[in-house]
Coordinates of C-alpha atoms in Angstrom, one line a residue:
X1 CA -128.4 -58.2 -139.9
X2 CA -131.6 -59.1 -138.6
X3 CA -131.9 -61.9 -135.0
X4 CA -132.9 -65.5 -136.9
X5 CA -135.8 -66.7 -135.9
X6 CA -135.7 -70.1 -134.4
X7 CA -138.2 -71.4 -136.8
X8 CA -136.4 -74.8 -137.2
X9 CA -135.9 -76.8 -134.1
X10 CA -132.7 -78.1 -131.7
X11 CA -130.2 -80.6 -133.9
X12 CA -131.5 -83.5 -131.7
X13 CA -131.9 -86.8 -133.5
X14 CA -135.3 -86.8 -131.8
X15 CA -136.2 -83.4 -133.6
X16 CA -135.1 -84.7 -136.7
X17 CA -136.9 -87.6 -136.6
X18 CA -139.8 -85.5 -135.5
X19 CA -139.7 -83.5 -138.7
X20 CA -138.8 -86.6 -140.8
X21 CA -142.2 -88.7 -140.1
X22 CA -144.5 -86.2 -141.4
X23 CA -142.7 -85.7 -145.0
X24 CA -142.4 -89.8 -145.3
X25 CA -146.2 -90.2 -144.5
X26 CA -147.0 -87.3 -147.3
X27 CA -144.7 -88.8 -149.6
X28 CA -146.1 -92.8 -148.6
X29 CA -149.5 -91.3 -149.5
X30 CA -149.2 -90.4 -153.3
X31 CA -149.1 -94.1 -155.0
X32 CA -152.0 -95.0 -152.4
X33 CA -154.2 -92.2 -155.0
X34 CA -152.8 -94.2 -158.0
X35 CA -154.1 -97.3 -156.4
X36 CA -157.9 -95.5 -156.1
X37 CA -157.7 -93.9 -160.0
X38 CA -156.5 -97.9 -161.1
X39 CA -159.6 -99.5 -158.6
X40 CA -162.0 -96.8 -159.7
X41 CA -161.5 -97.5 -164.0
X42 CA -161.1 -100.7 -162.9
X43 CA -164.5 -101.3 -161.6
X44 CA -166.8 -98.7 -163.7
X45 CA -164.5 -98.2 -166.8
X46 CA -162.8 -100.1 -169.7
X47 CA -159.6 -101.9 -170.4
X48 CA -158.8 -98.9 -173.2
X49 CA -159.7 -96.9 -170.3
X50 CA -156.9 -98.5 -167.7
X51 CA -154.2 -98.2 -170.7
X52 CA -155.3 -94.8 -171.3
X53 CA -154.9 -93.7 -167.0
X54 CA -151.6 -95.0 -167.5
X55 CA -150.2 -93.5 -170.2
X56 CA -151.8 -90.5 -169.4
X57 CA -150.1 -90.3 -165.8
X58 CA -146.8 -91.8 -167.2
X59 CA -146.7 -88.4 -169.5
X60 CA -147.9 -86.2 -165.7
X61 CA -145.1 -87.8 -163.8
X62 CA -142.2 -87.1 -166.6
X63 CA -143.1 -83.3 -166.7
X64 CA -143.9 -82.6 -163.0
X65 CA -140.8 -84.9 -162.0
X66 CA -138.8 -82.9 -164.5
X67 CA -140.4 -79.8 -163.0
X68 CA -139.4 -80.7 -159.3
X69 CA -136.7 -78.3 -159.1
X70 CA -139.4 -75.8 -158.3
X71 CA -139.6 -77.5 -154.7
X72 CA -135.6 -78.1 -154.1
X73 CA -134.5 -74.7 -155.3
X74 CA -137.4 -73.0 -153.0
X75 CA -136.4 -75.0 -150.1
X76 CA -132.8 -74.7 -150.3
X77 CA -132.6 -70.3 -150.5
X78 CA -135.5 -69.9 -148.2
X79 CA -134.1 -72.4 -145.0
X80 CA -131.3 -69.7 -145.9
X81 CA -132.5 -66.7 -145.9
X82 CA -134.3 -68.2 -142.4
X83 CA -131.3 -69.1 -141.4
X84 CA -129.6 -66.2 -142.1
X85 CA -132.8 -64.0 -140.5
X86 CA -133.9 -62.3 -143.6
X87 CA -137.5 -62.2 -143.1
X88 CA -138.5 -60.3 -146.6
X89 CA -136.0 -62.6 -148.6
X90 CA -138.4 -66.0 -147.4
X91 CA -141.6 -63.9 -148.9
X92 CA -139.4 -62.9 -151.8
X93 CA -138.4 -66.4 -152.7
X94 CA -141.2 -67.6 -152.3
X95 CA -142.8 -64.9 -154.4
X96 CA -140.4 -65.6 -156.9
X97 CA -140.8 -69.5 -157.1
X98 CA -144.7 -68.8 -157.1
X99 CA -144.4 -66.9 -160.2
X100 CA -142.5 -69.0 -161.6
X101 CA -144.5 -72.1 -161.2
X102 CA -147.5 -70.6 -162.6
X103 CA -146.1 -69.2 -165.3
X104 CA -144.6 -73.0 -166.1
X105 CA -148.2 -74.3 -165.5
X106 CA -149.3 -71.7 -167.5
X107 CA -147.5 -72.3 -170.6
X108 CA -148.5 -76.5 -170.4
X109 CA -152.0 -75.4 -170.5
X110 CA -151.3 -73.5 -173.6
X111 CA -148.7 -76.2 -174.9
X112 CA -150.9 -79.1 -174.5
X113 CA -151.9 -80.1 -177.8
X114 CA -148.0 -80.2 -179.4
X115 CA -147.3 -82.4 -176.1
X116 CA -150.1 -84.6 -176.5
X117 CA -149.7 -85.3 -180.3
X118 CA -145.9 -85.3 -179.4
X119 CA -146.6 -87.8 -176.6
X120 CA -148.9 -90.8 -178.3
X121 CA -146.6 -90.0 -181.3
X122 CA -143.9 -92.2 -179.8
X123 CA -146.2 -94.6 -177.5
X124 CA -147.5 -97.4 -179.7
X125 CA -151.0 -97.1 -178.4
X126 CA -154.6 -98.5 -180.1
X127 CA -156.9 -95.7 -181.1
X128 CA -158.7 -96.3 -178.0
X129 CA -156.3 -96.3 -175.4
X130 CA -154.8 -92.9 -177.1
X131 CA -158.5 -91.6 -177.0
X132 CA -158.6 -92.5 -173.2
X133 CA -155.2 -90.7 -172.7
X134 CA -155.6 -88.1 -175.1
X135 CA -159.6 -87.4 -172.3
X136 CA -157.7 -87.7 -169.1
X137 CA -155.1 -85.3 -170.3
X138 CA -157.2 -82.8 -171.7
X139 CA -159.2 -82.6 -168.4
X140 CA -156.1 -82.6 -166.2
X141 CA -153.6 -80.3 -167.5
X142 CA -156.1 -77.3 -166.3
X143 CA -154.7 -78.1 -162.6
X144 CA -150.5 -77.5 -164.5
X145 CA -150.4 -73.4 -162.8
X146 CA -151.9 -75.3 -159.5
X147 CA -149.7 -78.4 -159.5
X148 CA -146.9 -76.4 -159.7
X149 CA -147.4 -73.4 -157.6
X150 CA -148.0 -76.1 -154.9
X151 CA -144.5 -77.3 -155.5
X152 CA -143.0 -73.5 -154.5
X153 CA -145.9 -74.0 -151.2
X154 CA -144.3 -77.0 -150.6
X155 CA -140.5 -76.0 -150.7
X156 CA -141.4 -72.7 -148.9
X157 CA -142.9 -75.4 -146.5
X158 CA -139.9 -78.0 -145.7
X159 CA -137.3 -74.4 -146.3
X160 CA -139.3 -73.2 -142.9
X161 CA -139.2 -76.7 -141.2
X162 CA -142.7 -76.7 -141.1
X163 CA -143.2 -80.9 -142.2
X164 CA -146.5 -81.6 -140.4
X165 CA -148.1 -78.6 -142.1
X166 CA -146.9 -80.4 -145.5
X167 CA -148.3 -83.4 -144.4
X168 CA -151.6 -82.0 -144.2
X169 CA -151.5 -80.6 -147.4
X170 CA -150.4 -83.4 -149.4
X171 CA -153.2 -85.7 -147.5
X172 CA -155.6 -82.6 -148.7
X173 CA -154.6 -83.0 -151.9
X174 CA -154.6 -86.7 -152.0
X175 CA -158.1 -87.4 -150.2
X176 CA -159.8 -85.1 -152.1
X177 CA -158.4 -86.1 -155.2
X178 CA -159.3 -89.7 -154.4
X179 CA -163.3 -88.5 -153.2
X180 CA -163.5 -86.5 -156.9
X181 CA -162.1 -88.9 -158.6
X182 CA -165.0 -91.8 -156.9
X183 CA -167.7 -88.7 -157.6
X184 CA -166.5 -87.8 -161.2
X185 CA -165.6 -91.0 -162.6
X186 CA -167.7 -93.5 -161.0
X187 CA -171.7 -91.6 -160.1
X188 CA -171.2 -89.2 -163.1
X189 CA -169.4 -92.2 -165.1
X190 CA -166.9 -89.9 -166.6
X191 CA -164.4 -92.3 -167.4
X192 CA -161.0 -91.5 -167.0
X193 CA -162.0 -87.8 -168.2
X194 CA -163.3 -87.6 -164.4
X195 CA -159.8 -88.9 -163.3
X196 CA -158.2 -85.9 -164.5
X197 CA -161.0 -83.2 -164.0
X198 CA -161.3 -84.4 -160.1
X199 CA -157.4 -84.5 -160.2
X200 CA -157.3 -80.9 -161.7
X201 CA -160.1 -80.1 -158.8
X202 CA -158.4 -81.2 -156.3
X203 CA -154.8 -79.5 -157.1
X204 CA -156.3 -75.9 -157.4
X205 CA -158.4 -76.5 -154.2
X206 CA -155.2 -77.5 -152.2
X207 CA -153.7 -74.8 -154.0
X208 CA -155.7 -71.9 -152.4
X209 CA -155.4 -73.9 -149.1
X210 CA -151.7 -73.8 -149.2
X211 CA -151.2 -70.4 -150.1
X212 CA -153.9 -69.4 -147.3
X213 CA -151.9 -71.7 -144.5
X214 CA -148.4 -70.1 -145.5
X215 CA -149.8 -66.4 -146.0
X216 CA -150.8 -66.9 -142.1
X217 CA -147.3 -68.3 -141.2
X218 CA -145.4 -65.8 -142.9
X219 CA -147.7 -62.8 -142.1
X220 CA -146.9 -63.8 -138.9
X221 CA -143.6 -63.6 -139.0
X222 CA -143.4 -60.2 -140.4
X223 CA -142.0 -58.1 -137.7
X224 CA -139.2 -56.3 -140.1
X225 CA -140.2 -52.5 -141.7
X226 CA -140.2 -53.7 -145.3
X227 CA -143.2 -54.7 -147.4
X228 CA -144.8 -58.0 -147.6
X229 CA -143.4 -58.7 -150.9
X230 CA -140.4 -56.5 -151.4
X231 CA -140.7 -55.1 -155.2
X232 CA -137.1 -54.0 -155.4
X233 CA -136.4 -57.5 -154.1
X234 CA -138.6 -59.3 -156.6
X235 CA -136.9 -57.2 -159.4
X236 CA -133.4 -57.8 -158.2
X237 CA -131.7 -59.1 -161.3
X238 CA -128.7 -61.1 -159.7
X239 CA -131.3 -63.0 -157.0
X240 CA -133.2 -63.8 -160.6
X241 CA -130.5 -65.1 -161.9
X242 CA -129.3 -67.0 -159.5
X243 CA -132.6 -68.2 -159.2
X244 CA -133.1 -69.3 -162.8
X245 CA -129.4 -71.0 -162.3
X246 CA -130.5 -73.3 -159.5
X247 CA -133.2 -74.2 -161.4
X248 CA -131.9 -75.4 -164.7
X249 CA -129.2 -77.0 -163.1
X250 CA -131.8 -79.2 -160.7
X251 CA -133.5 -79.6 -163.8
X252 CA -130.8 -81.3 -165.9
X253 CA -129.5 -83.1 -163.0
X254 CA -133.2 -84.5 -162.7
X255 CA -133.1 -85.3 -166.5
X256 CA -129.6 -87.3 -166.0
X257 CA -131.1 -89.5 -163.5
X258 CA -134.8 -90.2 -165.4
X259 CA -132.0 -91.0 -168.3
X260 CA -130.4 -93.6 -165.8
X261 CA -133.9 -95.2 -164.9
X262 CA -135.2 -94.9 -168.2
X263 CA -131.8 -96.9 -169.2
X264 CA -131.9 -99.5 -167.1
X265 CA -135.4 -100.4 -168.0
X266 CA -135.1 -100.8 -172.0
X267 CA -131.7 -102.8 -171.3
X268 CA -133.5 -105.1 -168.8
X269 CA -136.8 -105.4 -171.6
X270 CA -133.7 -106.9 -173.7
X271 CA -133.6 -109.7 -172.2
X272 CA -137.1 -110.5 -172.3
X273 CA -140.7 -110.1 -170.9
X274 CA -140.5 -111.9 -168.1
X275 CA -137.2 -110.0 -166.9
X276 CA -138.6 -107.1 -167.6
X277 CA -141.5 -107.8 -164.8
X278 CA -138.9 -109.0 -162.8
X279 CA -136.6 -105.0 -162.6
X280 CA -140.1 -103.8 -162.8
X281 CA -141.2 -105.6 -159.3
X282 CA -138.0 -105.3 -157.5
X283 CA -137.8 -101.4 -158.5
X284 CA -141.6 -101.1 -156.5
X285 CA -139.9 -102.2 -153.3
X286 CA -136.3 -99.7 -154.4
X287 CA -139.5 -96.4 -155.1
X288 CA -141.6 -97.6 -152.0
X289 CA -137.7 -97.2 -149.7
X290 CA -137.4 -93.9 -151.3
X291 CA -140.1 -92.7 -149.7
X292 CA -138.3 -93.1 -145.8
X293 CA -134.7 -92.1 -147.3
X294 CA -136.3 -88.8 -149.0
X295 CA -137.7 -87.9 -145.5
X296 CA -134.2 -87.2 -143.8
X297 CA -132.6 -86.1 -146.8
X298 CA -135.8 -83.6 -146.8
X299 CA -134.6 -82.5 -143.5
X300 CA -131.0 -82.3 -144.5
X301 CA -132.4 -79.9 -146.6
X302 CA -133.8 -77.6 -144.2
X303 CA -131.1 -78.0 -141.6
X304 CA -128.2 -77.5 -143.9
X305 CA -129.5 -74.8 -145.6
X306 CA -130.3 -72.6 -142.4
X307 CA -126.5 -73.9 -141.2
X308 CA -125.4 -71.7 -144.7
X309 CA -127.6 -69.4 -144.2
X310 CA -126.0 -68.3 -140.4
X311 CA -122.7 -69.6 -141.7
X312 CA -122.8 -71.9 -139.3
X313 CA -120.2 -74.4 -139.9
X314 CA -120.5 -76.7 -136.5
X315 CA -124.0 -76.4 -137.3
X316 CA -124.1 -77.9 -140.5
X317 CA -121.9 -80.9 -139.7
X318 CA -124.0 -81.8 -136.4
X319 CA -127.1 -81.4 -139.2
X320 CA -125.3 -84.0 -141.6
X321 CA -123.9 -86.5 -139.4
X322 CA -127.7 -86.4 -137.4
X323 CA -129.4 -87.3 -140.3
X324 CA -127.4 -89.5 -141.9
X325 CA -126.8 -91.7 -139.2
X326 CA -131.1 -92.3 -138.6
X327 CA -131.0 -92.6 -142.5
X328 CA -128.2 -94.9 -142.3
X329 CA -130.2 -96.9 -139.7
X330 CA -133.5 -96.6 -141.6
X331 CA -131.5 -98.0 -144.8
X332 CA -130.3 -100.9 -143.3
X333 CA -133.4 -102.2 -141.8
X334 CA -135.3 -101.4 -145.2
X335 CA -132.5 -103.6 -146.7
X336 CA -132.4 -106.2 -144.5
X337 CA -136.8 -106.1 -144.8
X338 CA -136.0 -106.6 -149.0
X339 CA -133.4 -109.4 -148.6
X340 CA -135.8 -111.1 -146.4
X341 CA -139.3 -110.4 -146.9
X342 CA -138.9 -109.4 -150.1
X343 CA -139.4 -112.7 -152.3
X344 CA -142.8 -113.1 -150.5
X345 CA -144.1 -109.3 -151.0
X346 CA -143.1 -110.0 -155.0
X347 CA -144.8 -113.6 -154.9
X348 CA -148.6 -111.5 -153.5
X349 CA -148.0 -109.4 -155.9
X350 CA -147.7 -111.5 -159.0
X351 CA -149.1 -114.9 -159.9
X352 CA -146.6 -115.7 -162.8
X353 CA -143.9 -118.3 -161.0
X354 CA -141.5 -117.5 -163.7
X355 CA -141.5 -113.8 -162.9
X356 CA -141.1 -114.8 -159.2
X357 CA -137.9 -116.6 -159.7
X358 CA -136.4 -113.8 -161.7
X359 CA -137.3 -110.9 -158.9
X360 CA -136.1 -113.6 -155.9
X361 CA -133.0 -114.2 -158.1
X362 CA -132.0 -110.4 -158.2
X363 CA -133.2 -109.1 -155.2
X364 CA -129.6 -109.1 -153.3
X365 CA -128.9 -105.9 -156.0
X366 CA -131.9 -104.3 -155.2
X367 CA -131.6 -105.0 -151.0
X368 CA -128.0 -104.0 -151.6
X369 CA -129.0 -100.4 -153.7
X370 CA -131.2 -99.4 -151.0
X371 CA -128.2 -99.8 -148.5
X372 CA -125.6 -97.9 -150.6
X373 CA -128.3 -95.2 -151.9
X374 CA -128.4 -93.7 -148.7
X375 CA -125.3 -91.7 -149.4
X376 CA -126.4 -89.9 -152.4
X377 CA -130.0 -89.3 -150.8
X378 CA -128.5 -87.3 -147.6
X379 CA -125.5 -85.4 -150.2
X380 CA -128.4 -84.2 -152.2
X381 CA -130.4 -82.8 -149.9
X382 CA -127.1 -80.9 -148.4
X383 CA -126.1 -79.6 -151.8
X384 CA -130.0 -78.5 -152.3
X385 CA -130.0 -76.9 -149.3
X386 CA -126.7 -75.2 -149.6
X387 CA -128.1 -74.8 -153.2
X388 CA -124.9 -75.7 -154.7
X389 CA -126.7 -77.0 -157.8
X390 CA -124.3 -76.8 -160.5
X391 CA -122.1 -79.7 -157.9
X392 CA -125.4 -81.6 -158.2
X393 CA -125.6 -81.2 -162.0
X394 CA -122.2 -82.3 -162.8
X395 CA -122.4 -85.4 -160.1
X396 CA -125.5 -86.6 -162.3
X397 CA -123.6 -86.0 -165.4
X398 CA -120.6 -88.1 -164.5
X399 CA -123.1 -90.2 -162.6
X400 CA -124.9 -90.9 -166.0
X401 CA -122.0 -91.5 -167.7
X402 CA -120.3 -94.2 -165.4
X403 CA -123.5 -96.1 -165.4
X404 CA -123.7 -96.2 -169.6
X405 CA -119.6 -97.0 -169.6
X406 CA -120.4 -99.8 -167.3
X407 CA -123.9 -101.1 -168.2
X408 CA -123.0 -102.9 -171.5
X409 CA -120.1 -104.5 -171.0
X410 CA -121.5 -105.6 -168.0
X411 CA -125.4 -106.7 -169.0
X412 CA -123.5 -108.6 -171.8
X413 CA -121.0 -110.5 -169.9
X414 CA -123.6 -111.0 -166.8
X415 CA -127.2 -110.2 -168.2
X416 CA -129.3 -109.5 -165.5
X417 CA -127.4 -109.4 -163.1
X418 CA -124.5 -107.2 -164.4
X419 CA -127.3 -104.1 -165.4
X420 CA -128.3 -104.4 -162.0
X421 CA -124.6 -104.3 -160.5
X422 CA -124.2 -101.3 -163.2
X423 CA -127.1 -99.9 -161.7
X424 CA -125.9 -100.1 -158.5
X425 CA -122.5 -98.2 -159.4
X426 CA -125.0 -95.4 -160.8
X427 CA -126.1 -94.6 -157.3
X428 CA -122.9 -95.0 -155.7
X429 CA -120.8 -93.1 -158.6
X430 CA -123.2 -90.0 -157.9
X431 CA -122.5 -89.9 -154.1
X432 CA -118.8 -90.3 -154.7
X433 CA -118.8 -87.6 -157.6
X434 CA -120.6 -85.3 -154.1
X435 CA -117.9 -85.9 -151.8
X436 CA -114.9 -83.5 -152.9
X437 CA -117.7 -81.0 -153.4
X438 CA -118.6 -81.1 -149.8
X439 CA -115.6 -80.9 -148.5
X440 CA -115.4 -77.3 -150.6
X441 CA -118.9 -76.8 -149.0
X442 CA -117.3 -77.0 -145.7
X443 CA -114.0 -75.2 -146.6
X444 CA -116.2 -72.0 -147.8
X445 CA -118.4 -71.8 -144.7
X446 CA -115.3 -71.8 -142.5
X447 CA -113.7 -68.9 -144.5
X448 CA -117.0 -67.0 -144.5
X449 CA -117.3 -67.3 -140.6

């Protein structure tokens, strides 16, 4: 076996922290681009043309989100074949993942009329909001292959430890998506058609400066006797399979908890318009959290997947209980920020004092799911980095199913506030349905050492 290379660096809660800022900041700075498409069809375009941006992102978000096991699969088996020292398996994966994702962005390019007609099918749109979706979409989906190849870029990225490098990528991406968007839409008044042709742009641009960035890193690194890319490697059919496993189990784990969100939203539109605001509000400040929690569980991801990778048991705990404790620490102050600052941030948001009262009513549940969530962020970055997927798959299965046993009985006998206790339990059931399962993770890596 080949030395590892200390790509990733000491388990200091310093280090950690160190690689967690950079992912938070690049995660922070996507809605800030939604914000500039809103301003920018705001100012120079239409109401039709507003409806139209958002349906036509809504549809973007449900297929790349669903598509996000392209980044957690590629950062979970390259952190360990890092780990582990395996040089050509890191360019193999991320060979492999590459294909993949273009192939995927491929096929939505040549799928996108069935998806759009599928799409505004269900939405009750007006003609011209669908006509404004139906423009943004069109111009858009020709950045799919890039979109996604830049998830395998950005797994291969967080897999090698390398956050601040991600970081500049995803401000890349975001900046220059935000100046073409500006350019397109507002001096060549393009409408939201320029949305998605500067967003399409941007995402092949960042693309090729991505795959130029880690083409430098890893031809650095390559010090062993074997090919760049491996062939035999690429071909291998049980690394392809185990590939395609990972995937499709990330994939309907990532399903089970859009079903979960999705769920909780038309229960809370039951009981009316203004509740509806309300969930919609108090799950902003629950998103914007995610965006500081996903930054350790990102580095879980890496650590504990190079701790597999060297069967390095000691390692992998010191990797958990480091990260979880500054996520632990980050949670509770962005719970104690929501229980406190909350009702004001809702009340500059929103004029309506009705809607006002409803978020400043619930938000104890949403303060108190931000504290408890923390639990199933860090598990799931140890199980993607350990890529025990199918563990993940059946935690949001039984996850999913908890939630819909206890969300009706519950939203009848407490409205409101007994979907958002429910909803609570959804979080919590999936970290719980994770624990046994690492205990088996840690039980295997002490055999294999």
């Amino acid at each position: 076996m080949q030395t590892p290379l200390p790509s990733l660096p000491a388990l200091s809660r310093p280090a950690i922290a160190r690689m967690a800022w950079p992912i938070i900041l690049a995660n922070a700075s996507v809605p800030l681009l939604g914000l500039v498409d809103t301003a920018v069809i705001g100012h120079y375009g239409s109401t039709a043309g507003l409806g139209g941006l958002a349906l036509g992102a809504l549809l973007f978000n449900f297929i790349y989100w669903s598509f996000g096991f392209l980044r957690m699969a590629t950062t979970g088996f390259i952190a360990q074949a890092d780990g582990a020292g395996d040089e050509p398996e890191v360019r193999t994966t991320l060979a492999r993942s590459l294909l993949l994702g273009l192939g995927l962005g491929v096929g939505l390019v040549l799928l996108q009329w069935p998806l759009l007609q599928a799409y505004f099918a269900v939405m009750d749109a007006s003609a011209a909001v669908e006509a404004a979706g139906s423009a943004y979409f069109g111009a858009r989906i020709w950045g799919a292959p890039a979109a996604l190849a830049l998830y395998a870029f950005s797994g291969a990225l967080v897999g090698l430890g390398r956050t601040r490098t991600l970081l500049l990528v995803q401000l890349l991406l975001n900046g220059l998506n935000a100046a073409l968007d500006m350019y397109f839409a507002g001096v060549l008044d393009l409408g939201v058609r320029g949305i998605g042709l500067g967003t399409a742009v941007a995402e092949w641009t960042t693309c090729a400066v991505a795959a130029l960035v880690l083409w430098r890193i890893l031809r650095a690194r390559h010090r062993d006797g074997e090919r760049f890319v491996p062939v035999a490697r690429l071909r291998d059919a049980a690394r392809l399979r185990r590939m395609m496993a990972a995937n499709g189990d990330i994939m309907l784990r990532t399903l089970c908890l859009l079903a979960g969100f999705g769920w909780f939203a038309s229960q809370g539109a039951r009981f009316g318009d203004v509740t509806l605001a309300a969930n919609h509000l108090l799950l902003q400040l629950v998103s914007f959290s995610a965006f500081f929690l996903d930054g350790y569980a990102f580095v879980a991801e890496a650590l504990v997947g190079a701790a597999v990778g060297a069967r390095d048991l000691p390692r992998l705990r010191r990797a958990v209980r480091l990260s979880s404790e500054l996520a632990l620490v980050t949670a509770a102050v962005l719970a104690l920020s929501i229980w406190l600052l909350g009702g004001s941030v809702v009340a500059l948001l929103v004029p309506q004092p009705e809607v006002v009262a409803s978020a400043r009513a619930h938000l104890p549940w949403a303060g108190l799911y931000v504290l408890l969530s923390v639990a199933a962020f860090q598990l799931d970055g140890v199980f993607i980095g350990a890529t025990r997927t199918r563990e993940m798959r059946n935690a949001a299965v039984a996850s999913l199913a908890a939630f819909g046993l206890c969300a009706w009985p519950a939203a009848a006998a407490w409205g409101n506030h007994g979907l958002w206790a429910a909803f609570v339990l959804f979080v919590v059931a999936r970290a719980l349905a994770l624990l046994p399962y690492y205990r088996a993770l840690q039980r295997s890596l002490a055999v294999a050492a």
